[in-house]
Tab-separated table of C-alpha atoms and ligand atoms in Angstrom:
chain	number	residue	atom	x	y	z
A	1	UNK	CA	2.335	-17.705	-16.953
A	2	UNK	CA	2.471	-15.560	-20.138
A	3	UNK	CA	5.731	-14.437	-21.105
A	4	UNK	CA	4.870	-10.747	-21.179
A	5	UNK	CA	7.048	-8.059	-23.117
A	6	UNK	CA	6.361	-5.747	-20.457
A	7	UNK	CA	5.027	-7.180	-17.131
A	8	UNK	CA	3.020	-4.731	-14.668
A	9	UNK	CA	5.737	-5.191	-12.454
A	10	UNK	CA	9.122	-7.004	-11.686
A	11	UNK	CA	11.823	-7.345	-9.294
A	12	UNK	CA	15.361	-7.674	-9.507
A	13	UNK	CA	18.193	-8.097	-6.581
A	14	UNK	CA	21.935	-7.737	-6.485
A	15	UNK	CA	24.214	-10.246	-5.705
A	16	UNK	CA	24.867	-8.725	-2.349
A	17	UNK	CA	21.440	-8.499	-1.650
A	18	UNK	CA	20.830	-12.268	-2.221
A	19	UNK	CA	24.022	-12.774	0.029
A	20	UNK	CA	22.650	-11.113	2.869
A	21	UNK	CA	19.862	-13.463	2.782
A	22	UNK	CA	22.071	-16.779	2.484
A	23	UNK	CA	24.359	-15.233	5.017
A	24	UNK	CA	21.128	-15.370	7.241
A	25	UNK	CA	20.427	-18.728	6.584
A	26	UNK	CA	23.891	-19.592	7.190
A	27	UNK	CA	23.985	-17.832	10.821
A	28	UNK	CA	21.778	-20.600	11.911
A	29	UNK	CA	19.010	-18.014	13.540
A	30	UNK	CA	15.942	-17.816	11.507
A	31	UNK	CA	13.192	-16.423	13.603
A	32	UNK	CA	12.384	-12.753	14.656
A	33	UNK	CA	15.906	-11.634	16.142
A	34	UNK	CA	18.226	-8.753	15.976
A	35	UNK	CA	18.079	-8.589	12.216
A	36	UNK	CA	14.332	-7.866	12.458
A	37	UNK	CA	15.316	-5.014	15.325
A	38	UNK	CA	18.024	-3.563	12.705
A	39	UNK	CA	15.415	-3.305	10.053
A	40	UNK	CA	12.700	-1.548	12.263
A	41	UNK	CA	15.329	0.842	13.320
A	42	UNK	CA	16.720	1.587	9.655
A	43	UNK	CA	12.911	1.700	8.585
A	44	UNK	CA	11.877	4.293	11.270
A	45	UNK	CA	14.986	6.334	10.410
A	46	UNK	CA	14.168	6.399	6.700
A	47	UNK	CA	10.472	7.764	7.820
A	48	UNK	CA	12.110	10.249	9.978
A	49	UNK	CA	9.813	9.804	12.954
A	50	UNK	CA	8.128	7.009	15.130
A	51	UNK	CA	8.813	3.560	16.372
A	52	UNK	CA	8.625	0.680	13.557
A	53	UNK	CA	7.130	-2.893	14.151
A	54	UNK	CA	7.920	-5.484	11.617
A	55	UNK	CA	5.366	-8.201	10.762
A	56	UNK	CA	4.411	-11.034	8.454
A	57	UNK	CA	2.686	-8.935	5.768
A	58	UNK	CA	0.740	-5.591	5.209
A	59	UNK	CA	-2.575	-7.198	5.926
A	60	UNK	CA	-1.292	-8.161	9.454
A	61	UNK	CA	-0.074	-4.669	10.119
A	62	UNK	CA	-3.671	-3.407	9.337
A	63	UNK	CA	-5.084	-5.965	11.833
A	64	UNK	CA	-2.714	-5.172	14.456
A	65	UNK	CA	-3.317	-1.810	14.368
A	66	UNK	CA	-6.978	-2.261	14.727
A	67	UNK	CA	-6.233	-4.918	17.475
A	68	UNK	CA	-3.984	-2.453	19.322
A	69	UNK	CA	-6.679	0.360	18.882
A	70	UNK	CA	-9.107	-1.960	20.359
A	71	UNK	CA	-11.549	-1.695	17.807
A	72	UNK	CA	-14.442	-4.232	18.025
A	73	UNK	CA	-18.125	-5.040	17.709
A	74	UNK	CA	-20.320	-1.942	17.246
A	75	UNK	CA	-17.417	0.393	16.081
A	76	UNK	CA	-17.435	1.953	12.617
A	77	UNK	CA	-14.311	2.575	10.534
A	78	UNK	CA	-14.614	5.035	7.474
A	79	UNK	CA	-12.409	3.942	4.664
A	80	UNK	CA	-12.427	4.211	0.732
A	81	UNK	CA	-14.082	1.486	-1.425
A	82	UNK	CA	-11.321	2.233	-4.047
A	83	UNK	CA	-8.816	0.023	-2.238
A	84	UNK	CA	-7.497	-3.542	-1.980
A	85	UNK	CA	-9.633	-6.218	0.085
A	86	UNK	CA	-7.192	-6.114	2.911
A	87	UNK	CA	-7.925	-2.744	4.055
A	88	UNK	CA	-11.731	-3.362	4.631
A	89	UNK	CA	-10.924	-6.857	5.845
A	90	UNK	CA	-8.549	-6.046	8.769
A	91	UNK	CA	-11.451	-3.941	9.928
A	92	UNK	CA	-13.930	-6.793	9.766
A	93	UNK	CA	-11.665	-9.334	11.276
A	94	UNK	CA	-11.509	-6.950	14.483
A	95	UNK	CA	-15.125	-6.992	14.654
A	96	UNK	CA	-15.968	-3.409	13.700
A	97	UNK	CA	-17.934	-2.514	10.723
A	98	UNK	CA	-16.369	-0.818	7.402
A	99	UNK	CA	-18.388	2.290	6.016
A	100	UNK	CA	-17.372	3.109	2.624
A	101	UNK	CA	-17.107	6.678	1.603
A	102	UNK	CA	-16.379	8.222	-1.959
A	103	UNK	CA	-13.437	9.432	-3.818
A	104	UNK	CA	-12.610	13.207	-4.406
A	105	UNK	CA	-12.772	13.092	-8.175
A	106	UNK	CA	-11.789	10.984	-11.491
A	107	UNK	CA	-8.121	12.348	-11.362
A	108	UNK	CA	-8.193	12.365	-7.349
A	109	UNK	CA	-9.163	8.885	-6.607
A	110	UNK	CA	-8.752	9.113	-2.954
A	111	UNK	CA	-10.847	9.777	-0.083
A	112	UNK	CA	-11.641	13.293	1.177
A	113	UNK	CA	-12.621	15.117	4.316
A	114	UNK	CA	-16.318	16.346	2.576
A	115	UNK	CA	-17.200	12.414	2.001
A	116	UNK	CA	-15.789	11.158	5.411
A	117	UNK	CA	-17.496	13.863	7.450
A	118	UNK	CA	-20.927	12.558	5.997
A	119	UNK	CA	-20.191	9.072	6.863
A	120	UNK	CA	-18.903	9.932	10.409
A	121	UNK	CA	-21.618	9.046	13.000
A	122	UNK	CA	-22.133	7.971	16.864
A	123	UNK	CA	-20.043	4.599	16.657
A	124	UNK	CA	-17.195	5.888	14.445
A	125	UNK	CA	-13.993	5.035	15.840
A	126	UNK	CA	-11.452	5.424	12.770
A	127	UNK	CA	-10.771	6.717	9.351
A	128	UNK	CA	-8.643	4.615	6.887
A	129	UNK	CA	-6.666	6.859	4.378
A	130	UNK	CA	-5.447	5.125	1.688
A	131	UNK	CA	-2.252	6.588	-0.189
A	132	UNK	CA	-3.588	5.404	-3.864
A	133	UNK	CA	-0.888	4.711	-6.212
A	134	UNK	CA	1.534	6.289	-3.482
A	135	UNK	CA	-0.467	9.724	-3.787
A	136	UNK	CA	-0.798	11.195	0.028
A	137	UNK	CA	-4.029	12.094	-1.283
A	138	UNK	CA	-6.066	14.472	1.409
A	139	UNK	CA	-4.066	12.886	4.361
A	140	UNK	CA	-3.412	16.472	6.008
A	141	UNK	CA	-7.288	17.220	5.772
A	142	UNK	CA	-8.348	13.943	7.210
A	143	UNK	CA	-5.794	14.041	10.151
A	144	UNK	CA	-7.296	17.142	10.951
A	145	UNK	CA	-10.677	15.898	10.796
A	146	UNK	CA	-9.829	13.104	12.691
A	147	UNK	CA	-8.473	14.943	15.709
A	148	UNK	CA	-11.577	17.451	15.609
A	149	UNK	CA	-13.911	14.486	15.974
A	150	UNK	CA	-11.759	12.524	18.429
A	151	UNK	CA	-11.155	9.755	16.152
A	152	UNK	CA	-8.132	7.473	14.970
A	153	UNK	CA	-6.366	8.058	11.816
A	154	UNK	CA	-5.073	4.857	10.271
A	155	UNK	CA	-2.733	5.211	7.112
A	156	UNK	CA	-2.782	2.231	4.581
A	157	UNK	CA	0.231	3.009	3.034
A	158	UNK	CA	1.060	0.163	1.650
A	159	UNK	CA	1.533	1.995	-1.996
A	160	UNK	CA	3.383	4.697	-0.334
A	161	UNK	CA	6.669	3.826	0.987
A	162	UNK	CA	9.108	6.850	0.481
A	163	UNK	CA	5.820	9.369	-0.180
A	164	UNK	CA	5.560	12.570	1.552
A	165	UNK	CA	3.706	15.673	1.981
A	166	UNK	CA	4.976	19.073	2.927
A	167	UNK	CA	8.202	17.096	3.884
A	168	UNK	CA	6.405	14.623	6.478
A	169	UNK	CA	6.479	11.066	5.625
A	170	UNK	CA	3.137	9.039	4.418
A	171	UNK	CA	2.501	6.604	7.339
A	172	UNK	CA	3.349	9.182	10.091
A	173	UNK	CA	0.281	11.430	10.102
A	174	UNK	CA	-2.136	9.312	11.749
A	175	UNK	CA	-1.936	7.300	15.078
A	176	UNK	CA	-0.535	4.430	12.940
A	177	UNK	CA	0.596	3.815	9.422
A	178	UNK	CA	0.693	0.379	7.833
A	179	UNK	CA	3.175	-0.725	4.986
A	180	UNK	CA	3.416	-3.811	2.844
A	181	UNK	CA	6.693	-5.616	1.295
A	182	UNK	CA	4.443	-7.915	-0.988
A	183	UNK	CA	6.269	-8.964	-4.026
A	184	UNK	CA	5.137	-6.189	-6.302
A	185	UNK	CA	5.462	-3.145	-3.710
A	186	UNK	CA	8.219	-0.763	-4.153
A	187	UNK	CA	10.181	-2.473	-1.365
A	188	UNK	CA	9.782	-6.268	-2.136
A	189	UNK	CA	10.540	-8.970	-0.026
A	190	UNK	CA	8.162	-11.573	-0.859
A	191	UNK	CA	5.963	-11.233	2.038
A	192	UNK	CA	6.382	-8.672	4.880
A	193	UNK	CA	4.926	-5.802	6.437
A	194	UNK	CA	5.690	-2.692	8.849
A	195	UNK	CA	3.583	-0.521	11.363
A	196	UNK	CA	4.835	2.759	12.322
A	197	UNK	CA	3.580	4.980	14.964
A	198	UNK	CA	4.702	7.687	17.546
A	199	UNK	CA	2.574	6.556	20.165
A	200	UNK	CA	4.493	4.129	22.510
A	201	UNK	CA	1.609	2.693	24.124
A	202	UNK	CA	0.445	1.890	21.134
A	203	UNK	CA	3.667	0.280	19.833
A	204	UNK	CA	4.359	-1.891	23.023
A	205	UNK	CA	1.095	-3.373	22.779
A	206	UNK	CA	1.591	-4.112	19.194
A	207	UNK	CA	5.116	-5.827	19.794
A	208	UNK	CA	2.966	-8.042	22.536
A	209	UNK	CA	0.096	-8.878	20.163
A	210	UNK	CA	2.495	-9.420	17.080
A	211	UNK	CA	4.086	-12.487	19.108
A	212	UNK	CA	1.053	-14.458	20.926
A	213	UNK	CA	0.866	-11.971	23.747
A	214	UNK	CA	4.229	-13.297	25.279
A	215	UNK	CA	5.981	-11.483	27.885
A	216	UNK	CA	9.317	-12.493	26.394
A	217	UNK	CA	10.322	-13.747	22.668
A	218	UNK	CA	12.173	-16.788	21.622
A	219	UNK	CA	15.391	-14.542	20.946
A	220	UNK	CA	15.259	-13.062	24.420
A	221	UNK	CA	15.195	-16.723	25.878
A	222	UNK	CA	17.899	-17.762	23.229
A	223	UNK	CA	20.183	-15.153	24.531
A	224	UNK	CA	19.676	-15.644	28.113
A	225	UNK	CA	17.752	-12.390	28.934
A	226	UNK	CA	14.750	-14.378	29.954
A	227	UNK	CA	14.162	-17.566	31.159
A	228	UNK	CA	10.401	-17.942	30.821
A	229	UNK	CA	7.318	-16.195	29.630
A	230	UNK	CA	3.871	-15.268	30.626
A	231	UNK	CA	0.880	-15.057	28.336
A	232	UNK	CA	-0.530	-11.660	28.979
A	233	UNK	CA	-3.180	-11.670	26.242
A	234	UNK	CA	-4.480	-13.836	23.532
A	235	UNK	CA	-2.444	-12.474	20.533
A	236	UNK	CA	-1.071	-13.759	16.796
A	237	UNK	CA	1.827	-14.765	15.066
A	238	UNK	CA	2.667	-11.815	12.905
A	239	UNK	CA	6.346	-12.001	13.042
A	240	UNK	CA	8.688	-11.328	10.328
A	241	UNK	CA	11.501	-13.434	10.036
A	242	UNK	CA	15.368	-12.796	10.066
A	243	UNK	CA	16.182	-13.400	6.084
A	244	UNK	CA	13.408	-11.135	4.954
A	245	UNK	CA	14.564	-8.317	7.399
A	246	UNK	CA	18.195	-8.872	6.347
A	247	UNK	CA	16.776	-8.204	2.831
A	248	UNK	CA	14.641	-5.427	3.674
A	249	UNK	CA	17.608	-3.484	5.557
A	250	UNK	CA	19.648	-3.675	2.407
A	251	UNK	CA	16.523	-2.435	-0.203
A	252	UNK	CA	16.000	0.381	2.052
A	253	UNK	CA	19.443	1.626	0.929
A	254	UNK	CA	18.092	1.919	-2.599
A	255	UNK	CA	14.420	2.620	-2.282
A	256	UNK	CA	15.068	6.374	-2.629
A	257	UNK	CA	16.823	5.669	-6.218
A	258	UNK	CA	14.081	3.273	-7.043
A	259	UNK	CA	11.331	5.538	-6.545
A	260	UNK	CA	13.176	8.466	-8.221
A	261	UNK	CA	13.453	6.045	-11.385
A	262	UNK	CA	9.489	5.370	-10.922
A	263	UNK	CA	9.035	9.170	-10.700
A	264	UNK	CA	10.813	9.743	-13.894
A	265	UNK	CA	8.809	7.193	-15.866
A	266	UNK	CA	5.790	8.544	-14.589
A	267	UNK	CA	6.875	11.953	-15.770
A	268	UNK	CA	7.452	10.508	-19.350
A	269	UNK	CA	4.161	8.569	-19.114
A	270	UNK	CA	2.482	12.181	-18.390
A	271	UNK	CA	4.364	13.711	-20.998
A	272	UNK	CA	3.618	11.330	-23.996
A	273	UNK	CA	-0.067	11.042	-22.871
A	274	UNK	CA	-0.760	14.664	-23.613
A	275	UNK	CA	-0.852	13.731	-27.467
A	276	UNK	CA	-3.115	10.674	-26.816
A	277	UNK	CA	-6.906	11.555	-26.910
A	278	UNK	CA	-9.235	9.498	-25.017
A	279	UNK	CA	-6.607	8.600	-22.199
A	280	UNK	CA	-5.319	10.421	-19.272
A	281	UNK	CA	-3.371	10.022	-16.280
A	282	UNK	CA	-5.640	9.168	-13.331
A	283	UNK	CA	-3.211	10.430	-10.840
A	284	UNK	CA	-2.693	13.992	-12.280
A	285	UNK	CA	0.382	15.726	-11.283
A	286	UNK	CA	-1.207	19.159	-12.479
A	287	UNK	CA	-4.087	21.281	-11.004
A	288	UNK	CA	-3.436	20.681	-6.991
A	289	UNK	CA	-2.381	23.768	-5.109
A	290	UNK	CA	0.018	21.704	-2.775
A	291	UNK	CA	1.139	19.584	-5.617
A	292	UNK	CA	4.654	21.118	-5.253
A	293	UNK	CA	4.941	19.747	-1.465
A	294	UNK	CA	4.015	16.027	-2.327
A	295	UNK	CA	6.443	13.362	-3.432
A	296	UNK	CA	4.846	10.417	-4.977
A	297	UNK	CA	6.247	6.817	-4.698
A	298	UNK	CA	4.363	6.084	-7.923
A	299	UNK	CA	3.697	2.530	-6.694
A	300	UNK	CA	1.575	2.177	-10.069
A	301	UNK	CA	0.742	4.125	-12.783
A	302	UNK	CA	-3.364	3.978	-13.359
A	303	UNK	CA	-5.079	5.422	-16.418
A	304	UNK	CA	-8.341	7.186	-16.840
A	305	UNK	CA	-10.146	5.940	-19.970
A	306	UNK	CA	-12.750	8.371	-21.900
A	307	UNK	CA	-16.111	7.043	-21.025
A	308	UNK	CA	-16.769	5.860	-24.499
A	309	UNK	CA	-13.789	3.722	-24.606
A	310	UNK	CA	-14.152	0.098	-24.389
A	311	UNK	CA	-12.037	-0.907	-21.581
A	312	UNK	CA	-11.905	-4.737	-22.126
A	313	UNK	CA	-11.147	-4.211	-25.741
A	314	UNK	CA	-8.398	-1.923	-24.740
A	315	UNK	CA	-7.168	-4.367	-22.285
A	316	UNK	CA	-6.966	-7.152	-24.824
A	317	UNK	CA	-5.410	-5.028	-27.398
A	318	UNK	CA	-2.509	-4.291	-24.950
A	319	UNK	CA	-2.418	-8.135	-23.789
A	320	UNK	CA	-1.759	-9.058	-27.342
A	321	UNK	CA	0.951	-6.136	-27.727
A	322	UNK	CA	2.763	-8.276	-24.560
A	323	UNK	CA	1.807	-5.570	-22.326
A	324	UNK	CA	0.511	-6.656	-18.959
A	325	UNK	CA	-2.537	-4.414	-17.407
A	326	UNK	CA	-4.618	-4.335	-14.115
A	327	UNK	CA	-7.489	-2.906	-12.568
A	328	UNK	CA	-7.162	-0.813	-9.179
A	329	UNK	CA	-9.587	-1.590	-7.972
A	330	UNK	CA	-12.864	-3.150	-8.526
A	331	UNK	CA	-14.911	-0.995	-5.692
A	332	UNK	CA	-15.317	-3.070	-2.531
A	333	UNK	CA	-18.622	-1.856	-1.642
A	334	UNK	CA	-20.229	-3.754	-4.764
A	335	UNK	CA	-18.312	-6.995	-3.937
A	336	UNK	CA	-19.775	-10.107	-2.639
A	337	UNK	CA	-17.442	-9.948	0.314
A	338	UNK	CA	-18.351	-6.180	1.454
A	339	UNK	CA	-21.590	-5.204	-0.022
A	340	UNK	CA	-24.918	-5.151	2.297
A	341	UNK	CA	-28.547	-4.493	0.910
A	342	UNK	CA	-28.609	-0.694	2.422
A	343	UNK	CA	-25.107	0.377	1.090
A	344	UNK	CA	-25.305	3.673	-0.531
A	345	UNK	CA	-24.053	4.097	-3.991
A	346	UNK	CA	-20.420	5.828	-4.359
A	347	UNK	CA	-20.909	7.589	-7.726
A	348	UNK	CA	-17.339	8.962	-8.459
A	349	UNK	CA	-15.858	5.436	-7.262
A	350	UNK	CA	-17.890	3.688	-9.595
A	351	UNK	CA	-17.173	5.816	-12.291
A	352	UNK	CA	-13.508	5.854	-11.902
A	353	UNK	CA	-13.417	2.074	-11.424
A	354	UNK	CA	-15.034	1.439	-14.781
A	355	UNK	CA	-12.814	3.611	-16.649
A	356	UNK	CA	-9.285	2.811	-14.834
A	357	UNK	CA	-6.606	0.634	-16.352
A	358	UNK	CA	-3.043	0.233	-14.648
A	359	UNK	CA	0.011	-0.013	-16.957
A	360	UNK	CA	3.575	-1.185	-16.240
A	361	UNK	CA	5.911	0.538	-13.757
A	362	UNK	CA	9.113	-0.486	-11.986
A	363	UNK	CA	12.382	0.953	-11.580
A	364	UNK	CA	14.412	-1.089	-14.347
A	365	UNK	CA	11.644	-0.780	-16.867
A	366	UNK	CA	13.507	0.427	-20.030
A	367	UNK	CA	12.877	3.138	-22.582
A	368	UNK	CA	11.613	0.481	-24.968
A	369	UNK	CA	9.306	-1.214	-22.590
A	370	UNK	CA	7.836	1.972	-21.939
A	371	UNK	CA	7.783	2.804	-25.729
A	372	UNK	CA	5.732	-0.234	-26.375
A	373	UNK	CA	3.299	0.417	-23.830
A	374	UNK	CA	2.587	3.831	-25.084
A	375	UNK	CA	2.407	2.549	-28.605
A	376	UNK	CA	-0.194	-0.096	-27.389
A	377	UNK	CA	-2.057	2.413	-25.573
A	378	UNK	CA	-2.248	5.160	-28.460
A	379	UNK	CA	-3.458	2.481	-31.178
A	380	UNK	CA	-5.672	0.908	-28.392
A	381	UNK	CA	-7.546	4.434	-27.710
A	382	UNK	CA	-8.135	4.710	-31.620
A	383	UNK	CA	-9.339	1.242	-32.299
A	384	UNK	CA	-12.012	0.846	-29.232
A	385	UNK	CA	-13.918	4.289	-29.252
B	401	PLP	C1	-0.816	-4.909	-0.681
B	401	PLP	C2	-1.892	-3.986	-0.090
B	401	PLP	C3	-2.030	-4.376	1.250
B	401	PLP	C4	-1.884	-5.936	1.834
B	401	PLP	O1	-0.594	-6.205	2.007
B	401	PLP	P1	-0.139	-7.507	2.098
B	401	PLP	O2	1.258	-7.258	2.246
B	401	PLP	O3	-0.223	-8.175	0.538
B	401	PLP	O4	-0.753	-8.357	2.959
B	401	PLP	C5	-3.290	-3.505	1.953
B	401	PLP	N1	-3.642	-2.263	1.236
B	401	PLP	C6	-2.957	-1.966	0.235
B	401	PLP	C7	-3.969	-0.941	-0.541
B	401	PLP	C8	-2.401	-2.807	-0.915
B	401	PLP	O5	-1.986	-2.312	-1.581
């Protein structure tokens, strides 16, 4: 692994947080139990609404939502192509077909109602909004569109823990929202995920399917609440374990502070980039009528390069300066996994994906580290026209 001076993301834990994990190992109970239940309650309370179901990872969260909604063969789900592979894979694994729609614009890289509406057909059952980079995008308009067409809105909120629009948490606008606690996400457990929903029928079905479709879990049997179980339907093993739930509960306490620090660093990037020709923030904080009501968790900080800039040269220059970069994302509709011969082009997604570069952002990033990134960006923008 190269020794980056400024890695794309980084995690740090306090002694107390690590102790919460080691205490759990000492307690003698590891699989889904009271600590998972506690994490779910704290998580739901932090979002202000709904019932939370903890799972093994964010992909499992999306799969569980698709399964609980009974999506299957013949059904179509409209989603952006500009997302992580898991968003579309969850649809495919349910048996349904992903239908990709374009993003609103080059500095508004999220799904929008007109593109979704054009993609809706007789077989459409659901829409997935991805809160790209943490920005809620057009989630309010998409939830209205879903209601108007009798479709389920699913939120892939993997980037957006702590984001909100009009005071309402991202993840709570649709039928269900999925979160990820992967090692580079805003709340990092290594692996882990959560579903949130206000629909009790959906959450009870998700609890059932999360653990093999069993009528009673191991903890209930351990504590003598239940003696046996019935297998009610074929399910999954999508459970979270106790040590990660213990850590997750601790990390929830500092999430708001971590996200505030991310927002400050993002604002400093935006300010400094005004002076750099050929590079602008891809998620603009300006020009949206409703921007004042939006809180962005700033999971990542993507740039948009001028179309004349050589992106590979730009990224290599930053790498040589010790700055790690990434691309979020290569479009799924052009990937071997999801492309089909008759797939329509998505011009804005394709242009955006050619021109975007993600630069480092994490809460304990120092001023010196951010200065190094900005210096390298300004130099590279001059060298690779
Ligand atoms: C991380 C991520 C996921 C998947 O989460 P895992 O916990 O890694 O399974 C899904 N969608 C998006 C947009 C993500 O960034």
